[in-house]
PDB file of C-alpha atoms in Angstrom:
ATOM      1  CA  MET Z   1      98.341 113.160  86.792  1.00 44.00           C
ATOM      2  CA  ALA Z   2      96.553 113.202  83.485  1.00 44.00           C
ATOM      3  CA  GLY Z   3      94.202 116.024  82.775  1.00 47.00           C
ATOM      4  CA  ASP Z   4      93.094 118.464  80.118  1.00 50.00           C
ATOM      5  CA  GLU Z   5      95.936 120.914  80.777  1.00 55.00           C
ATOM      6  CA  PRO Z   6      98.499 119.954  83.438  1.00 58.00           C
ATOM      7  CA  PRO Z   7      99.583 122.833  85.704  1.00 58.00           C
ATOM      8  CA  LYS Z   8     103.179 123.991  85.784  1.00 60.00           C
ATOM      9  CA  MET Z   9     105.409 121.996  88.086  1.00 61.00           C
ATOM     10  CA  ASP Z  10     105.643 123.104  91.730  1.00 80.00           C
ATOM     11  CA  GLN Z  11     108.856 121.477  92.936  1.00 83.00           C
ATOM     12  CA  VAL Z  12     108.048 121.661  96.657  1.00 87.00           C
ATOM     13  CA  LYS Z  13     104.606 120.098  96.235  1.00 90.00           C
ATOM     14  CA  SER Z  14     105.978 117.448  93.890  1.00 90.00           C
ATOM     15  CA  PHE Z  15     108.674 116.462  96.398  1.00 90.00           C
ATOM     16  CA  LEU Z  16     106.389 116.372  99.456  1.00 91.00           C
ATOM     17  CA  ALA Z  17     103.620 114.488  97.641  1.00 92.00           C
ATOM     18  CA  GLY Z  18     106.144 111.906  96.502  1.00 92.00           C
ATOM     19  CA  GLY Z  19     107.181 111.376 100.114  1.00 91.00           C
ATOM     20  CA  ALA Z  20     103.561 110.802 101.113  1.00 92.00           C
ATOM     21  CA  ALA Z  21     103.258 108.257  98.303  1.00 93.00           C
ATOM     22  CA  GLY Z  22     106.297 106.420  99.585  1.00 91.00           C
ATOM     23  CA  VAL Z  23     105.082 106.085 103.152  1.00 89.00           C
ATOM     24  CA  ALA Z  24     101.701 104.782 102.009  1.00 92.00           C
ATOM     25  CA  THR Z  25     103.360 102.313  99.637  1.00 91.00           C
ATOM     26  CA  VAL Z  26     105.657 100.810 102.269  1.00 89.00           C
ATOM     27  CA  LEU Z  27     102.962 100.443 104.922  1.00 83.00           C
ATOM     28  CA  ALA Z  28     100.698  98.611 102.490  1.00 88.00           C
ATOM     29  CA  GLY Z  29     103.284  96.485 100.721  1.00 87.00           C
ATOM     30  CA  HIS Z  30     106.224  95.566 102.949  1.00 88.00           C
ATOM     31  CA  PRO Z  31     104.988  92.085 104.050  1.00 89.00           C
ATOM     32  CA  PHE Z  32     104.732  91.051 100.384  1.00 87.00           C
ATOM     33  CA  ASP Z  33     108.192  92.486  99.731  1.00 85.00           C
ATOM     34  CA  THR Z  34     109.671  90.389 102.541  1.00 88.00           C
ATOM     35  CA  LEU Z  35     108.199  87.214 101.025  1.00 90.00           C
ATOM     36  CA  LYS Z  36     109.456  88.219  97.572  1.00 86.00           C
ATOM     37  CA  VAL Z  37     113.035  88.733  98.756  1.00 85.00           C
ATOM     38  CA  ARG Z  38     113.040  85.498 100.780  1.00 88.00           C
ATOM     39  CA  LEU Z  39     111.831  83.508  97.765  1.00 88.00           C
ATOM     40  CA  GLN Z  40     114.484  85.135  95.565  1.00 84.00           C
ATOM     41  CA  THR Z  41     117.395  84.482  97.905  1.00 85.00           C
ATOM     42  CA  GLY Z  42     116.452  81.229  99.685  1.00 82.00           C
ATOM     43  CA  THR Z  43     116.094  77.676  98.411  1.00 81.00           C
ATOM     44  CA  GLN Z  44     114.177  76.127 101.316  1.00 87.00           C
ATOM     45  CA  TYR Z  45     110.713  77.275 100.256  1.00 89.00           C
ATOM     46  CA  LYS Z  46     108.262  75.285  98.108  1.00 88.00           C
ATOM     47  CA  GLY Z  47     106.365  78.417  97.107  1.00 87.00           C
ATOM     48  CA  LEU Z  48     104.707  81.597  98.324  1.00 88.00           C
ATOM     49  CA  ALA Z  49     102.375  79.895 100.810  1.00 91.00           C
ATOM     50  CA  ASP Z  50     105.212  77.825 102.276  1.00 93.00           C
ATOM     51  CA  CYS Z  51     107.425  80.913 102.568  1.00 92.00           C
ATOM     52  CA  PHE Z  52     104.643  82.738 104.427  1.00 93.00           C
ATOM     53  CA  LYS Z  53     104.059  79.747 106.717  1.00 94.00           C
ATOM     54  CA  GLN Z  54     107.753  79.300 107.587  1.00 93.00           C
ATOM     55  CA  THR Z  55     108.312  83.016 108.157  1.00 91.00           C
ATOM     56  CA  VAL Z  56     105.320  83.412 110.479  1.00 94.00           C
ATOM     57  CA  ALA Z  57     106.087  80.136 112.308  1.00 93.00           C
ATOM     58  CA  LYS Z  58     109.641  81.248 112.992  1.00 89.00           C
ATOM     59  CA  ASP Z  59     109.236  84.977 113.658  1.00 87.00           C
ATOM     60  CA  GLY Z  60     105.502  85.608 113.975  1.00 91.00           C
ATOM     61  CA  LEU Z  61     103.652  88.198 111.918  1.00 88.00           C
ATOM     62  CA  PHE Z  62     106.323  90.718 112.931  1.00 86.00           C
ATOM     63  CA  GLY Z  63     108.724  88.762 110.752  1.00 88.00           C
ATOM     64  CA  LEU Z  64     106.854  89.973 107.676  1.00 90.00           C
ATOM     65  CA  TYR Z  65     107.783  93.539 108.624  1.00 87.00           C
ATOM     66  CA  ARG Z  66     111.474  92.824 109.201  1.00 85.00           C
ATOM     67  CA  GLY Z  67     113.649  95.451 107.546  1.00 81.00           C
ATOM     68  CA  MET Z  68     110.784  97.929 107.203  1.00 84.00           C
ATOM     69  CA  ALA Z  69     112.659 100.670 109.076  1.00 82.00           C
ATOM     70  CA  ALA Z  70     115.127 100.988 106.190  1.00 73.00           C
ATOM     71  CA  PRO Z  71     112.537 101.683 103.467  1.00 77.00           C
ATOM     72  CA  LEU Z  72     110.465 103.839 105.821  1.00 80.00           C
ATOM     73  CA  VAL Z  73     113.457 106.046 106.579  1.00 79.00           C
ATOM     74  CA  GLY Z  74     114.615 106.010 102.987  1.00 71.00           C
ATOM     75  CA  VAL Z  75     111.183 106.031 101.435  1.00 73.00           C
ATOM     76  CA  THR Z  76     110.445 109.727 101.870  1.00 74.00           C
ATOM     77  CA  PRO Z  77     113.526 110.883  99.959  1.00 80.00           C
ATOM     78  CA  MET Z  78     113.328 107.947  97.541  1.00 81.00           C
ATOM     79  CA  PHE Z  79     109.713 108.372  96.465  1.00 88.00           C
ATOM     80  CA  ALA Z  80     109.935 112.133  96.804  1.00 90.00           C
ATOM     81  CA  LEU Z  81     112.935 112.066  94.484  1.00 91.00           C
ATOM     82  CA  SER Z  82     111.219 109.602  92.146  1.00 92.00           C
ATOM     83  CA  PHE Z  83     108.051 111.637  91.646  1.00 92.00           C
ATOM     84  CA  TRP Z  84     110.007 114.900  91.597  1.00 93.00           C
ATOM     85  CA  SER Z  85     112.356 113.447  88.961  1.00 94.00           C
ATOM     86  CA  TYR Z  86     109.349 112.227  86.995  1.00 94.00           C
ATOM     87  CA  ASP Z  87     107.885 115.740  87.009  1.00 92.00           C
ATOM     88  CA  VAL Z  88     111.291 117.129  85.995  1.00 94.00           C
ATOM     89  CA  GLY Z  89     111.351 114.577  83.170  1.00 95.00           C
ATOM     90  CA  CYS Z  90     107.921 115.754  82.019  1.00 94.00           C
ATOM     91  CA  GLU Z  91     109.134 119.371  82.027  1.00 93.00           C
ATOM     92  CA  LEU Z  92     112.254 118.394  80.062  1.00 95.00           C
ATOM     93  CA  VAL Z  93     110.075 116.722  77.430  1.00 95.00           C
ATOM     94  CA  ARG Z  94     108.066 119.942  77.120  1.00 94.00           C
ATOM     95  CA  LYS Z  95     111.253 122.027  76.976  1.00 93.00           C
ATOM     96  CA  PHE Z  96     112.649 119.984  74.090  1.00 93.00           C
ATOM     97  CA  THR Z  97     109.344 120.122  72.194  1.00 93.00           C
ATOM     98  CA  PRO Z  98     108.608 123.882  72.282  1.00 89.00           C
ATOM     99  CA  ASN Z  99     106.143 123.881  69.374  1.00 89.00           C
ATOM    100  CA  ARG Z 100     103.691 121.463  71.015  1.00 89.00           C
ATOM    101  CA  GLN Z 101     100.005 122.408  70.982  1.00 88.00           C
ATOM    102  CA  SER Z 102      99.366 121.484  74.632  1.00 87.00           C
ATOM    103  CA  ARG Z 103     101.260 120.814  77.855  1.00 87.00           C
ATOM    104  CA  GLU Z 104      99.629 117.377  77.944  1.00 90.00           C
ATOM    105  CA  LEU Z 105     102.182 114.663  77.106  1.00 94.00           C
ATOM    106  CA  THR Z 106     101.670 111.568  75.007  1.00 95.00           C
ATOM    107  CA  LEU Z 107     101.891 108.185  76.726  1.00 96.00           C
ATOM    108  CA  THR Z 108     105.285 107.588  75.096  1.00 97.00           C
ATOM    109  CA  GLU Z 109     106.531 110.893  76.515  1.00 97.00           C
ATOM    110  CA  TYR Z 110     105.256 109.924  79.972  1.00 97.00           C
ATOM    111  CA  ALA Z 111     107.204 106.659  79.671  1.00 97.00           C
ATOM    112  CA  ALA Z 112     110.381 108.572  78.743  1.00 97.00           C
ATOM    113  CA  ALA Z 113     109.934 110.834  81.769  1.00 97.00           C
ATOM    114  CA  GLY Z 114     109.442 107.750  83.918  1.00 97.00           C
ATOM    115  CA  ALA Z 115     112.662 106.146  82.671  1.00 97.00           C
ATOM    116  CA  PHE Z 116     114.514 109.410  83.379  1.00 97.00           C
ATOM    117  CA  SER Z 117     113.226 109.417  86.965  1.00 96.00           C
ATOM    118  CA  ALA Z 118     115.141 106.209  87.708  1.00 96.00           C
ATOM    119  CA  ILE Z 119     118.533 107.852  87.198  1.00 94.00           C
ATOM    120  CA  PRO Z 120     118.634 110.221  90.196  1.00 92.00           C
ATOM    121  CA  THR Z 121     116.450 107.919  92.298  1.00 92.00           C
ATOM    122  CA  THR Z 122     119.021 105.114  92.090  1.00 93.00           C
ATOM    123  CA  VAL Z 123     121.390 107.198  94.235  1.00 90.00           C
ATOM    124  CA  VAL Z 124     118.981 106.866  97.183  1.00 86.00           C
ATOM    125  CA  THR Z 125     117.447 103.502  96.336  1.00 88.00           C
ATOM    126  CA  THR Z 126     120.595 101.372  96.129  1.00 93.00           C
ATOM    127  CA  PRO Z 127     121.972 101.700  99.698  1.00 92.00           C
ATOM    128  CA  MET Z 128     118.460 101.546 101.155  1.00 87.00           C
ATOM    129  CA  GLU Z 129     117.681  98.340  99.277  1.00 90.00           C
ATOM    130  CA  ARG Z 130     121.073  96.863 100.162  1.00 93.00           C
ATOM    131  CA  VAL Z 131     120.346  97.299 103.886  1.00 91.00           C
ATOM    132  CA  LYS Z 132     116.759  96.061 103.493  1.00 87.00           C
ATOM    133  CA  VAL Z 133     117.731  92.919 101.580  1.00 90.00           C
ATOM    134  CA  VAL Z 134     120.472  92.002 104.068  1.00 90.00           C
ATOM    135  CA  LEU Z 135     118.102  92.415 107.023  1.00 88.00           C
ATOM    136  CA  GLN Z 136     115.382  90.397 105.296  1.00 84.00           C
ATOM    137  CA  THR Z 137     117.666  87.472 104.468  1.00 85.00           C
ATOM    138  CA  GLN Z 138     120.373  87.353 107.148  1.00 84.00           C
ATOM    139  CA  ASP Z 139     118.690  84.560 109.130  1.00 77.00           C
ATOM    140  CA  GLN Z 140     118.919  82.359 106.014  1.00 74.00           C
ATOM    141  CA  ASN Z 141     122.724  82.549 106.081  1.00 66.00           C
ATOM    142  CA  VAL Z 142     125.177  80.403 108.028  1.00 61.00           C
ATOM    143  CA  GLY Z 143     125.723  82.027 111.405  1.00 63.00           C
ATOM    144  CA  GLY Z 144     122.233  83.520 111.606  1.00 66.00           C
ATOM    145  CA  LYS Z 145     121.464  87.133 112.336  1.00 76.00           C
ATOM    146  CA  LYS Z 146     124.437  89.478 112.076  1.00 82.00           C
ATOM    147  CA  TYR Z 147     122.789  92.872 112.402  1.00 87.00           C
ATOM    148  CA  LYS Z 148     120.272  94.122 114.958  1.00 84.00           C
ATOM    149  CA  GLY Z 149     118.621  96.701 112.746  1.00 83.00           C
ATOM    150  CA  MET Z 150     118.901  99.256 109.970  1.00 85.00           C
ATOM    151  CA  PHE Z 151     121.558 101.533 111.463  1.00 88.00           C
ATOM    152  CA  ASP Z 152     123.636  98.635 112.772  1.00 92.00           C
ATOM    153  CA  ALA Z 153     123.552  97.036 109.320  1.00 91.00           C
ATOM    154  CA  GLY Z 154     124.424 100.250 107.513  1.00 92.00           C
ATOM    155  CA  ILE Z 155     127.358 100.998 109.811  1.00 94.00           C
ATOM    156  CA  GLY Z 156     128.546  97.385 109.664  1.00 93.00           C
ATOM    157  CA  MET Z 157     128.507  97.288 105.864  1.00 93.00           C
ATOM    158  CA  TYR Z 158     130.298 100.621 105.671  1.00 94.00           C
ATOM    159  CA  LYS Z 159     133.038  99.371 108.024  1.00 93.00           C
ATOM    160  CA  GLU Z 160     133.435  96.197 105.984  1.00 90.00           C
ATOM    161  CA  GLY Z 161     133.569  97.718 102.520  1.00 92.00           C
ATOM    162  CA  GLY Z 162     133.031 101.460 102.668  1.00 95.00           C
ATOM    163  CA  VAL Z 163     130.591 103.293 100.425  1.00 95.00           C
ATOM    164  CA  ARG Z 164     131.161 100.681  97.741  1.00 94.00           C
ATOM    165  CA  SER Z 165     129.590  98.033  99.970  1.00 94.00           C
ATOM    166  CA  LEU Z 166     126.451 100.125 100.492  1.00 95.00           C
ATOM    167  CA  TYR Z 167     126.187 100.730  96.748  1.00 96.00           C
ATOM    168  CA  ARG Z 168     126.592  97.091  95.748  1.00 95.00           C
ATOM    169  CA  GLY Z 169     123.961  96.360  93.105  1.00 95.00           C
ATOM    170  CA  THR Z 170     123.758  99.879  91.630  1.00 96.00           C
ATOM    171  CA  ILE Z 171     123.770  98.706  87.998  1.00 96.00           C
ATOM    172  CA  ALA Z 172     121.166  96.051  88.774  1.00 96.00           C
ATOM    173  CA  THR Z 173     118.984  98.639  90.520  1.00 96.00           C
ATOM    174  CA  LEU Z 174     119.141 100.963  87.504  1.00 96.00           C
ATOM    175  CA  ALA Z 175     118.504  98.044  85.118  1.00 96.00           C
ATOM    176  CA  ARG Z 176     115.369  97.276  87.127  1.00 96.00           C
ATOM    177  CA  ASP Z 177     114.098 100.789  87.688  1.00 96.00           C
ATOM    178  CA  ALA Z 178     114.618 102.490  84.297  1.00 97.00           C
ATOM    179  CA  PRO Z 179     112.347 100.186  82.247  1.00 97.00           C
ATOM    180  CA  GLY Z 180     110.196  99.518  85.297  1.00 96.00           C
ATOM    181  CA  SER Z 181     109.551 103.209  85.908  1.00 97.00           C
ATOM    182  CA  ALA Z 182     108.796 103.763  82.223  1.00 98.00           C
ATOM    183  CA  ALA Z 183     106.117 101.057  82.408  1.00 97.00           C
ATOM    184  CA  TYR Z 184     104.950 102.347  85.806  1.00 97.00           C
ATOM    185  CA  PHE Z 185     104.126 105.889  84.751  1.00 97.00           C
ATOM    186  CA  TRP Z 186     102.929 104.897  81.275  1.00 97.00           C
ATOM    187  CA  ALA Z 187     100.414 102.463  82.777  1.00 97.00           C
ATOM    188  CA  TYR Z 188      99.220 104.935  85.395  1.00 96.00           C
ATOM    189  CA  GLU Z 189      98.574 107.704  82.890  1.00 94.00           C
ATOM    190  CA  ALA Z 190      96.956 105.336  80.377  1.00 96.00           C
ATOM    191  CA  VAL Z 191      94.566 103.749  82.879  1.00 96.00           C
ATOM    192  CA  TYR Z 192      93.789 107.008  84.673  1.00 93.00           C
ATOM    193  CA  ARG Z 193      92.944 108.728  81.378  1.00 89.00           C
ATOM    194  CA  ALA Z 194      90.609 105.891  80.462  1.00 91.00           C
ATOM    195  CA  LEU Z 195      88.776 105.853  83.810  1.00 90.00           C
ATOM    196  CA  LYS Z 196      88.692 109.441  85.076  1.00 83.00           C
ATOM    197  CA  PRO Z 197      85.314 111.150  84.560  1.00 79.00           C
ATOM    198  CA  GLU Z 198      85.696 114.283  82.437  1.00 77.00           C
ATOM    199  CA  ASP Z 199      84.013 116.544  84.997  1.00 72.00           C
ATOM    200  CA  ALA Z 200      85.988 115.298  88.049  1.00 67.00           C
ATOM    201  CA  SER Z 201      89.071 117.088  89.398  1.00 67.00           C
ATOM    202  CA  LEU Z 202      90.074 113.973  91.331  1.00 70.00           C
ATOM    203  CA  SER Z 203      88.596 110.503  90.993  1.00 82.00           C
ATOM    204  CA  ILE Z 204      89.647 108.350  93.971  1.00 88.00           C
ATOM    205  CA  GLY Z 205      88.506 105.123  92.336  1.00 90.00           C
ATOM    206  CA  SER Z 206      90.434 105.925  89.170  1.00 91.00           C
ATOM    207  CA  VAL Z 207      93.569 106.829  91.154  1.00 92.00           C
ATOM    208  CA  LEU Z 208      93.425 103.579  93.125  1.00 94.00           C
ATOM    209  CA  PHE Z 209      92.897 101.307  90.121  1.00 96.00           C
ATOM    210  CA  ALA Z 210      95.401 103.154  87.906  1.00 96.00           C
ATOM    211  CA  GLY Z 211      97.977 103.126  90.692  1.00 96.00           C
ATOM    212  CA  GLY Z 212      97.496  99.412  91.267  1.00 96.00           C
ATOM    213  CA  MET Z 213      97.826  98.614  87.571  1.00 97.00           C
ATOM    214  CA  ALA Z 214     100.946 100.797  87.368  1.00 97.00           C
ATOM    215  CA  GLY Z 215     102.564  98.625  90.007  1.00 96.00           C
ATOM    216  CA  VAL Z 216     101.589  95.437  88.199  1.00 96.00           C
ATOM    217  CA  ALA Z 217     102.964  96.758  84.883  1.00 97.00           C
ATOM    218  CA  MET Z 218     106.255  97.681  86.527  1.00 96.00           C
ATOM    219  CA  TRP Z 219     106.867  94.312  88.198  1.00 94.00           C
ATOM    220  CA  VAL Z 220     105.993  92.238  85.146  1.00 93.00           C
ATOM    221  CA  ILE Z 221     108.993  93.922  83.492  1.00 94.00           C
ATOM    222  CA  ALA Z 222     111.238  94.470  86.507  1.00 94.00           C
ATOM    223  CA  ILE Z 223     111.290  91.080  88.238  1.00 93.00           C
ATOM    224  CA  PRO Z 224     114.311  89.483  86.414  1.00 95.00           C
ATOM    225  CA  PRO Z 225     116.715  92.372  87.165  1.00 96.00           C
ATOM    226  CA  ASP Z 226     115.224  92.519  90.667  1.00 93.00           C
ATOM    227  CA  VAL Z 227     116.147  88.859  91.248  1.00 95.00           C
ATOM    228  CA  ILE Z 228     119.701  89.621  90.101  1.00 96.00           C
ATOM    229  CA  LYS Z 229     119.819  92.695  92.351  1.00 96.00           C
ATOM    230  CA  SER Z 230     118.669  90.709  95.380  1.00 92.00           C
ATOM    231  CA  ARG Z 231     121.293  88.019  94.763  1.00 94.00           C
ATOM    232  CA  ILE Z 232     124.099  90.546  94.362  1.00 95.00           C
ATOM    233  CA  GLN Z 233     123.087  92.512  97.439  1.00 94.00           C
ATOM    234  CA  SER Z 234     122.563  89.518  99.715  1.00 91.00           C
ATOM    235  CA  SER Z 235     125.656  87.516  98.724  1.00 90.00           C
ATOM    236  CA  PRO Z 236     129.168  87.903 100.167  1.00 87.00           C
ATOM    237  CA  ALA Z 237     131.466  90.305  98.347  1.00 87.00           C
ATOM    238  CA  GLY Z 238     133.145  88.697  95.347  1.00 89.00           C
ATOM    239  CA  THR Z 239     130.422  86.116  94.724  1.00 93.00           C
ATOM    240  CA  TYR Z 240     129.561  87.762  91.415  1.00 94.00           C
ATOM    241  CA  LYS Z 241     131.670  89.921  89.104  1.00 93.00           C
ATOM    242  CA  GLY Z 242     128.698  92.053  88.141  1.00 94.00           C
ATOM    243  CA  PHE Z 243     125.164  92.184  86.776  1.00 96.00           C
ATOM    244  CA  ILE Z 244     125.781  90.009  83.684  1.00 96.00           C
ATOM    245  CA  ASP Z 245     127.858  87.471  85.605  1.00 97.00           C
ATOM    246  CA  CYS Z 246     125.167  87.089  88.254  1.00 96.00           C
ATOM    247  CA  GLY Z 247     122.394  86.664  85.693  1.00 96.00           C
ATOM    248  CA  THR Z 248     124.443  84.140  83.711  1.00 97.00           C
ATOM    249  CA  LYS Z 249     125.209  82.057  86.809  1.00 96.00           C
ATOM    250  CA  ILE Z 250     121.585  82.049  87.946  1.00 96.00           C
ATOM    251  CA  VAL Z 251     120.396  80.775  84.558  1.00 97.00           C
ATOM    252  CA  ALA Z 252     123.216  78.222  84.293  1.00 97.00           C
ATOM    253  CA  GLN Z 253     122.644  76.798  87.776  1.00 95.00           C
ATOM    254  CA  GLU Z 254     118.875  77.148  88.219  1.00 95.00           C
ATOM    255  CA  GLY Z 255     117.398  77.765  84.783  1.00 96.00           C
ATOM    256  CA  VAL Z 256     115.502  80.718  83.333  1.00 96.00           C
ATOM    257  CA  PRO Z 257     112.513  80.323  85.723  1.00 94.00           C
ATOM    258  CA  ALA Z 258     114.803  81.350  88.583  1.00 94.00           C
ATOM    259  CA  LEU Z 259     114.844  84.880  87.143  1.00 95.00           C
ATOM    260  CA  PHE Z 260     111.130  85.075  87.896  1.00 93.00           C
ATOM    261  CA  LYS Z 261     111.324  83.967  91.522  1.00 89.00           C
ATOM    262  CA  GLY Z 262     109.215  86.199  93.703  1.00 85.00           C
ATOM    263  CA  LEU Z 263     106.915  87.272  90.867  1.00 90.00           C
ATOM    264  CA  GLY Z 264     103.851  86.045  92.785  1.00 86.00           C
ATOM    265  CA  PRO Z 265     104.369  88.134  95.931  1.00 83.00           C
ATOM    266  CA  ALA Z 266     105.665  91.035  93.837  1.00 85.00           C
ATOM    267  CA  LEU Z 267     102.394  91.138  91.892  1.00 89.00           C
ATOM    268  CA  LEU Z 268     100.315  90.581  95.035  1.00 85.00           C
ATOM    269  CA  ARG Z 269     102.137  93.494  96.650  1.00 85.00           C
ATOM    270  CA  ALA Z 270     102.131  95.681  93.548  1.00 90.00           C
ATOM    271  CA  PHE Z 271      98.420  96.413  93.338  1.00 94.00           C
ATOM    272  CA  PRO Z 272      97.560  97.400  96.933  1.00 93.00           C
ATOM    273  CA  ALA Z 273     100.924  99.050  97.635  1.00 92.00           C
ATOM    274  CA  ASN Z 274     100.942 101.245  94.545  1.00 94.00           C
ATOM    275  CA  ALA Z 275      97.226 101.965  94.739  1.00 96.00           C
ATOM    276  CA  ALA Z 276      97.910 103.286  98.253  1.00 94.00           C
ATOM    277  CA  GLY Z 277     100.980 105.164  97.014  1.00 94.00           C
ATOM    278  CA  PHE Z 278      99.255 107.035  94.206  1.00 94.00           C
ATOM    279  CA  LEU Z 279      96.291 107.796  96.446  1.00 93.00           C
ATOM    280  CA  GLY Z 280      98.678 109.139  99.098  1.00 93.00           C
ATOM    281  CA  ARG Z 281     100.313 111.342  96.485  1.00 93.00           C
ATOM    282  CA  ALA Z 282      97.007 112.569  95.076  1.00 90.00           C
ATOM    283  CA  ALA Z 283      95.616 113.309  98.543  1.00 90.00           C
ATOM    284  CA  ALA Z 284      98.777 115.177  99.559  1.00 92.00           C
ATOM    285  CA  LEU Z 285      98.697 117.268  96.375  1.00 89.00           C
ATOM    286  CA  GLU Z 286      95.011 118.057  96.866  1.00 87.00           C
ATOM    287  CA  ALA Z 287      95.668 119.166 100.451  1.00 89.00           C
ATOM    288  CA  MET Z 288      98.640 121.315  99.452  1.00 91.00           C
ATOM    289  CA  HIS Z 289      96.725 122.908  96.569  1.00 86.00           C
ATOM    290  CA  ARG Z 290      94.141 124.054  99.122  1.00 85.00           C
ATOM    291  CA  LEU Z 291      96.789 125.405 101.502  1.00 85.00           C
ATOM    292  CA  TRP Z 292      98.850 127.315  98.933  1.00 82.00           C
TER     293      TRP Z 292
END
């Protein structure tokens, strides 16, 4: 978090606070994520409102939370790893610039640390997202529901294609998260710096607004590779040869606007989910600072 002189990194606190951010983010944003994925992978919806109406009519409000177990189980290590990796990235920037006047990073350096955070995080994110996407979209496929839940889906995919099946869409996930995370952390630090009162150790309002804007900044950049990722992860094996092939086929068959499917719910989700996430992280850090 931006400040006059950032403290040295505490790896345990960074990891635990990231986990708290993840839980808060999923609880606040999963219904929007379900609508986003359905719009990206289905063709029977006229728009966001129609997708919401059809989903609730068919499955009730519970349908909006379908697949949430996967991100909730994976979210603690994923967000913990993301924020920990971001802090590691910040420390690496400082290490490679030993003659700097202050530990405070520039916004460009924060963006570089954010992009770095996507590399280790992808290891956890890809299989979690693969399971989530399949659970969210399986009733749109011929034959209906195939898996009963997260563990059933994970085991089933592993039996069908091994680890490779669970990691389908890895390149697309990294292509989404590297630039997305750079924008995410850059926007948070920029907005938080602009809003935080100079005499406040923690400004809740500033954290909420900066966190929300960070999410918006990320998804404005990340939605095209996210569409490609969703298609790759929800389609039968062999449908696409890879990231470029999938993107090319989408544009050829549906036009460039198809790469922005789901942008509406992604942006609607981005602000409240990431505001909650950054507040969860800030609150967890504040509590841990008081304990040790």
